[in-house]
Short mmCIF file of C-alpha atoms in Angstrom, two decimals:
data_model
loop_
_atom_site.label_atom_id
_atom_site.label_comp_id
_atom_site.label_asym_id
_atom_site.label_seq_id
_atom_site.Cartn_x
_atom_site.Cartn_y
_atom_site.Cartn_z
CA MET A 102 -138.59 -141.74 53.87
CA TYR A 103 -135.05 -140.63 53.24
CA ASP A 104 -132.16 -142.96 54.00
CA TYR A 105 -130.54 -141.78 57.24
CA ASN A 106 -127.11 -143.17 56.39
CA GLU A 107 -127.06 -141.40 53.04
CA LEU A 108 -128.14 -138.11 54.62
CA LYS A 109 -125.56 -138.51 57.39
CA ASN A 110 -122.73 -139.31 54.97
CA ASN A 111 -123.65 -136.35 52.76
CA ALA A 112 -123.81 -133.96 55.73
CA LEU A 113 -120.51 -135.14 57.24
CA ASN A 114 -118.68 -135.02 53.92
CA PRO A 115 -115.97 -132.30 53.92
CA ASN A 116 -117.62 -130.88 50.77
CA ALA A 117 -121.12 -130.86 52.30
CA THR A 118 -123.40 -128.00 51.35
CA GLN A 119 -125.76 -126.23 53.72
CA ASP A 120 -128.57 -128.07 51.91
CA ASP A 121 -126.96 -131.42 52.85
CA ILE A 122 -126.75 -130.38 56.50
CA ASN A 123 -130.31 -129.03 56.51
CA ALA A 124 -131.63 -132.26 54.95
CA LEU A 125 -130.13 -134.23 57.84
CA GLY A 126 -131.62 -131.74 60.30
CA GLU A 127 -135.04 -132.14 58.73
CA TRP A 128 -134.71 -135.93 59.02
CA PHE A 129 -133.88 -135.57 62.73
CA GLU A 130 -136.85 -133.22 63.24
CA GLN A 131 -139.16 -135.78 61.64
CA TYR A 132 -137.76 -139.09 62.91
CA GLY A 133 -134.98 -138.49 65.45
CA ASP A 134 -136.65 -137.64 68.75
CA GLU A 135 -134.51 -140.18 70.60
CA PHE A 136 -131.36 -138.32 69.48
CA TRP A 137 -132.54 -134.91 70.82
CA ASN A 138 -131.24 -133.80 74.22
CA GLY A 139 -133.03 -130.45 74.37
CA GLU A 140 -130.18 -128.51 72.74
CA TYR A 141 -128.88 -130.61 69.82
CA PHE A 142 -129.21 -133.89 67.97
CA GLU A 143 -126.47 -136.46 68.62
CA ILE A 144 -125.33 -137.66 65.18
CA ASP A 145 -122.64 -139.94 66.59
CA SER A 146 -120.02 -139.82 69.34
CA GLU A 147 -118.06 -137.11 67.48
CA HIS A 148 -120.74 -134.93 65.84
CA ARG A 149 -123.67 -132.88 67.04
CA LEU A 150 -126.31 -131.13 64.97
CA TYR A 151 -127.52 -127.80 66.36
CA PRO A 152 -130.63 -126.07 65.04
CA GLN A 153 -130.13 -122.40 64.18
CA TYR A 154 -133.03 -120.09 65.02
CA ARG A 155 -134.21 -116.70 63.85
CA GLU A 156 -136.72 -114.48 65.57
CA ILE A 157 -139.90 -114.05 63.55
CA ASP A 158 -141.83 -112.11 66.18
CA GLU A 159 -141.27 -111.04 69.75
CA ASP A 160 -140.36 -114.22 71.67
CA GLU A 161 -141.26 -116.38 68.65
CA PHE A 162 -138.55 -118.26 66.80
CA GLU A 163 -138.28 -120.68 63.90
CA ILE A 164 -135.51 -122.96 62.70
CA CYS A 165 -133.68 -121.44 59.75
CA GLY A 166 -130.93 -124.06 59.34
CA TYR A 167 -128.57 -126.39 61.15
CA GLU A 168 -124.90 -126.48 62.11
CA ILE A 169 -122.72 -129.53 62.73
CA ILE A 170 -120.14 -129.25 65.48
#
């Protein structure tokens, strides 16, 4: 299991890469159900992690990355 705090710190770092953000998103997908509100994962009171989707077939989508807002 990856360390949540390390993943969070890496993703919120001003020099974070998309890989850092995606690693945090993958952690949330695996272990963070209680942080999901149906639209985004609540990282903390100031940050939200939104999955980004792409259409792979008609009305079928998959997560292709994450965005922190």
